[in-house]
């Protein structure tokens, strides 16, 4: 049995969002193809995702100096404990599917906060004399992202930051099996929007069967 972590970084549902529609189709098809697997849904807009702030740095500093978790302030303890929960959940999963829109050439800020939460030395990567080494080489990941325009080809591909950043993070974690499913052009070509959406859903279903 494997565990799929379904990470949603979108404030809208599948009736308003093409990426959510494709993502939901993927998860449903994955469940049908892998009934023995566990699927965990993590909606970043509904979950508590602490930002790395002064409380977190202070709490981490106290723990590194040898102090117990119980000695942290209430804010420090709450935030540090939640960050630990998030990275432990991430490491425990076998597969990841990220659902995001493209916002301003990237993805929503809550997604960056989540990435910061799971980039933890000793858990998702480690430092060595030769440089950082990813600790999750057996995992696999998929990014489903809707883009109103077409950004998969030059010159627009040069300014797309979200998927490229996520790809860099996955590589940093040692994840070699990382794919992208992009829903593009539905705002640029509104007359083709319904066909673009259906094509993305069909691709998501096909991907799920072999993921």
Tab-separated table of C-alpha atoms in Angstrom:
chain	number	residue	atom	x	y	z
A	1	UNK	CA	0.000	0.000	0.000
A	2	UNK	CA	1.227	3.484	-0.897
A	3	UNK	CA	0.199	6.920	0.359
A	4	UNK	CA	-0.674	9.741	-2.021
A	5	UNK	CA	-0.552	13.251	-0.563
A	6	UNK	CA	-3.005	15.482	-2.444
A	7	UNK	CA	-1.781	19.046	-1.866
A	8	UNK	CA	-4.253	21.759	-2.876
A	9	UNK	CA	-3.091	25.364	-3.189
A	10	UNK	CA	-6.223	26.855	-4.726
A	11	UNK	CA	-8.974	28.914	-3.061
A	12	UNK	CA	-11.666	27.867	-5.574
A	13	UNK	CA	-13.396	24.552	-6.219
A	14	UNK	CA	-13.683	22.422	-9.360
A	15	UNK	CA	-16.679	24.408	-10.663
A	16	UNK	CA	-14.532	27.543	-10.951
A	17	UNK	CA	-11.028	26.199	-11.408
A	18	UNK	CA	-9.694	24.153	-14.310
A	19	UNK	CA	-6.744	22.922	-12.247
A	20	UNK	CA	-9.085	21.772	-9.477
A	21	UNK	CA	-11.306	19.990	-11.983
A	22	UNK	CA	-8.324	18.131	-13.441
A	23	UNK	CA	-6.932	17.468	-9.969
A	24	UNK	CA	-10.189	15.986	-8.695
A	25	UNK	CA	-10.439	13.805	-11.804
A	26	UNK	CA	-6.888	12.601	-11.178
A	27	UNK	CA	-7.582	11.690	-7.555
A	28	UNK	CA	-10.836	9.903	-8.381
A	29	UNK	CA	-9.159	7.882	-11.149
A	30	UNK	CA	-6.196	7.148	-8.873
A	31	UNK	CA	-8.522	5.794	-6.172
A	32	UNK	CA	-10.215	3.547	-8.710
A	33	UNK	CA	-6.898	2.263	-10.055
A	34	UNK	CA	-5.319	1.873	-6.602
A	35	UNK	CA	-8.089	1.014	-4.120
A	36	UNK	CA	-5.547	-0.290	-1.618
A	37	UNK	CA	-3.717	3.041	-1.391
A	38	UNK	CA	-4.374	5.835	1.077
A	39	UNK	CA	-5.119	9.319	-0.262
A	40	UNK	CA	-4.572	12.209	2.141
A	41	UNK	CA	-6.042	15.597	1.219
A	42	UNK	CA	-4.178	18.685	2.393
A	43	UNK	CA	-5.978	21.912	1.493
A	44	UNK	CA	-3.439	24.626	2.216
A	45	UNK	CA	-6.156	27.283	2.398
A	46	UNK	CA	-7.924	25.372	5.162
A	47	UNK	CA	-4.924	23.951	6.986
A	48	UNK	CA	-2.686	25.876	9.361
A	49	UNK	CA	0.558	26.567	7.469
A	50	UNK	CA	2.820	28.728	9.657
A	51	UNK	CA	5.096	31.200	7.954
A	52	UNK	CA	8.717	31.057	9.004
A	53	UNK	CA	8.894	34.156	11.179
A	54	UNK	CA	10.647	35.482	14.294
A	55	UNK	CA	8.811	33.013	16.554
A	56	UNK	CA	9.944	30.071	14.435
A	57	UNK	CA	13.564	31.204	14.273
A	58	UNK	CA	13.539	31.836	18.016
A	59	UNK	CA	12.039	28.423	18.733
A	60	UNK	CA	14.464	26.633	16.457
A	61	UNK	CA	17.352	28.461	18.089
A	62	UNK	CA	16.281	27.364	21.557
A	63	UNK	CA	15.934	23.743	20.442
A	64	UNK	CA	19.359	23.794	18.780
A	65	UNK	CA	20.854	25.106	22.016
A	66	UNK	CA	19.565	22.040	23.825
A	67	UNK	CA	16.402	23.411	25.383
A	68	UNK	CA	13.274	21.250	25.577
A	69	UNK	CA	10.166	21.948	23.502
A	70	UNK	CA	8.312	22.683	26.739
A	71	UNK	CA	10.533	25.724	27.354
A	72	UNK	CA	9.363	27.503	24.194
A	73	UNK	CA	6.775	30.268	24.361
A	74	UNK	CA	3.223	29.338	23.404
A	75	UNK	CA	3.609	30.917	19.941
A	76	UNK	CA	7.008	29.332	19.337
A	77	UNK	CA	5.809	25.913	20.422
A	78	UNK	CA	2.632	26.086	18.336
A	79	UNK	CA	4.390	27.112	15.149
A	80	UNK	CA	7.420	24.846	15.464
A	81	UNK	CA	5.248	21.841	16.347
A	82	UNK	CA	2.978	22.438	13.365
A	83	UNK	CA	5.947	22.765	11.005
A	84	UNK	CA	7.248	19.446	12.326
A	85	UNK	CA	3.867	17.835	11.666
A	86	UNK	CA	3.825	19.098	8.081
A	87	UNK	CA	7.295	17.870	7.149
A	88	UNK	CA	6.721	14.501	8.850
A	89	UNK	CA	3.486	14.068	6.883
A	90	UNK	CA	5.315	14.976	3.667
A	91	UNK	CA	8.180	12.544	4.283
A	92	UNK	CA	5.783	9.721	5.211
A	93	UNK	CA	3.949	9.934	1.867
A	94	UNK	CA	5.099	7.987	-1.183
A	95	UNK	CA	3.580	10.157	-3.908
A	96	UNK	CA	2.542	13.783	-4.243
A	97	UNK	CA	0.116	15.622	-6.475
A	98	UNK	CA	0.234	19.419	-6.242
A	99	UNK	CA	-2.759	21.424	-7.507
A	100	UNK	CA	-2.116	25.119	-8.154
A	101	UNK	CA	-3.197	27.971	-10.394
A	102	UNK	CA	-0.698	30.248	-12.058
A	103	UNK	CA	-0.720	33.620	-10.320
A	104	UNK	CA	1.597	36.334	-11.595
A	105	UNK	CA	3.826	33.763	-13.342
A	106	UNK	CA	4.108	31.642	-10.183
A	107	UNK	CA	1.656	30.116	-7.684
A	108	UNK	CA	-0.196	31.357	-4.573
A	109	UNK	CA	1.885	32.511	-1.585
A	110	UNK	CA	0.450	29.725	0.577
A	111	UNK	CA	2.244	27.230	-1.675
A	112	UNK	CA	5.592	28.896	-1.021
A	113	UNK	CA	4.853	28.826	2.711
A	114	UNK	CA	4.213	25.089	2.446
A	115	UNK	CA	7.417	24.490	0.509
A	116	UNK	CA	9.296	26.389	3.212
A	117	UNK	CA	7.651	24.140	5.807
A	118	UNK	CA	8.879	20.920	4.181
A	119	UNK	CA	12.376	22.064	3.210
A	120	UNK	CA	14.011	20.737	6.365
A	121	UNK	CA	17.620	19.591	6.662
A	122	UNK	CA	17.796	16.043	7.940
A	123	UNK	CA	14.305	15.195	6.731
A	124	UNK	CA	13.916	16.080	3.033
A	125	UNK	CA	17.596	16.792	2.321
A	126	UNK	CA	20.951	16.755	4.083
A	127	UNK	CA	24.170	18.717	3.845
A	128	UNK	CA	27.370	16.895	2.894
A	129	UNK	CA	30.921	18.064	2.103
A	130	UNK	CA	30.004	17.692	-1.570
A	131	UNK	CA	26.855	19.767	-1.203
A	132	UNK	CA	23.184	19.095	-0.351
A	133	UNK	CA	21.734	15.656	-1.088
A	134	UNK	CA	18.029	14.876	-1.386
A	135	UNK	CA	16.614	12.266	0.968
A	136	UNK	CA	13.476	11.315	-1.001
A	137	UNK	CA	14.800	9.538	-4.126
A	138	UNK	CA	12.076	6.871	-4.188
A	139	UNK	CA	9.155	9.329	-4.206
A	140	UNK	CA	7.266	10.603	-7.246
A	141	UNK	CA	5.352	13.822	-7.823
A	142	UNK	CA	2.934	15.500	-10.230
A	143	UNK	CA	2.086	19.177	-10.574
A	144	UNK	CA	-1.289	20.094	-12.096
A	145	UNK	CA	-1.490	23.780	-12.967
A	146	UNK	CA	-3.981	25.850	-14.962
A	147	UNK	CA	-2.673	28.840	-16.874
A	148	UNK	CA	-5.007	31.214	-18.667
A	149	UNK	CA	-2.447	31.803	-21.403
A	150	UNK	CA	0.098	29.532	-23.048
A	151	UNK	CA	3.347	29.384	-21.087
A	152	UNK	CA	4.848	26.056	-22.111
A	153	UNK	CA	6.725	27.437	-25.121
A	154	UNK	CA	9.109	30.390	-25.600
A	155	UNK	CA	9.078	33.252	-24.995
A	156	UNK	CA	6.448	32.832	-22.240
A	157	UNK	CA	8.103	29.702	-20.832
A	158	UNK	CA	11.039	31.890	-19.840
A	159	UNK	CA	8.917	33.857	-17.357
A	160	UNK	CA	6.963	30.946	-15.847
A	161	UNK	CA	8.270	30.587	-12.290
A	162	UNK	CA	5.893	28.277	-10.399
A	163	UNK	CA	6.478	24.908	-12.029
A	164	UNK	CA	10.160	25.614	-12.543
A	165	UNK	CA	10.568	26.430	-8.854
A	166	UNK	CA	8.664	23.326	-7.809
A	167	UNK	CA	10.821	21.246	-10.176
A	168	UNK	CA	13.956	22.671	-8.531
A	169	UNK	CA	12.600	21.806	-5.078
A	170	UNK	CA	11.730	18.254	-6.125
A	171	UNK	CA	15.237	17.836	-7.550
A	172	UNK	CA	16.641	19.241	-4.296
A	173	UNK	CA	14.701	16.535	-2.419
A	174	UNK	CA	16.112	13.866	-4.752
A	175	UNK	CA	12.768	13.221	-6.483
A	176	UNK	CA	13.591	12.277	-10.066
A	177	UNK	CA	10.090	11.224	-11.154
A	178	UNK	CA	8.395	14.623	-11.407
A	179	UNK	CA	5.777	15.405	-14.040
A	180	UNK	CA	3.666	18.377	-14.988
A	181	UNK	CA	0.137	18.566	-16.386
A	182	UNK	CA	-0.667	22.042	-17.641
A	183	UNK	CA	-4.083	23.373	-18.646
A	184	UNK	CA	-3.299	26.298	-20.920
A	185	UNK	CA	-4.981	28.935	-23.049
A	186	UNK	CA	-8.566	28.835	-21.806
A	187	UNK	CA	-8.577	32.588	-21.109
A	188	UNK	CA	-6.573	33.399	-24.203
A	189	UNK	CA	-8.908	31.308	-26.381
A	190	UNK	CA	-12.279	31.373	-24.579
A	191	UNK	CA	-14.063	29.703	-27.491
A	192	UNK	CA	-11.908	26.624	-26.866
A	193	UNK	CA	-12.119	26.685	-23.069
A	194	UNK	CA	-14.517	23.739	-22.715
A	195	UNK	CA	-12.385	21.561	-25.005
A	196	UNK	CA	-9.190	22.564	-23.192
A	197	UNK	CA	-10.760	21.633	-19.848
A	198	UNK	CA	-11.984	18.260	-21.084
A	199	UNK	CA	-8.630	17.454	-22.649
A	200	UNK	CA	-6.925	18.192	-19.315
A	201	UNK	CA	-9.377	15.984	-17.421
A	202	UNK	CA	-8.778	13.138	-19.886
A	203	UNK	CA	-5.010	13.507	-19.477
A	204	UNK	CA	-5.357	13.566	-15.684
A	205	UNK	CA	-7.367	10.336	-15.708
A	206	UNK	CA	-4.822	8.644	-17.969
A	207	UNK	CA	-1.919	9.787	-15.773
A	208	UNK	CA	-3.627	8.541	-12.627
A	209	UNK	CA	-3.849	5.006	-13.927
A	210	UNK	CA	-0.066	4.672	-14.144
A	211	UNK	CA	1.017	7.003	-11.341
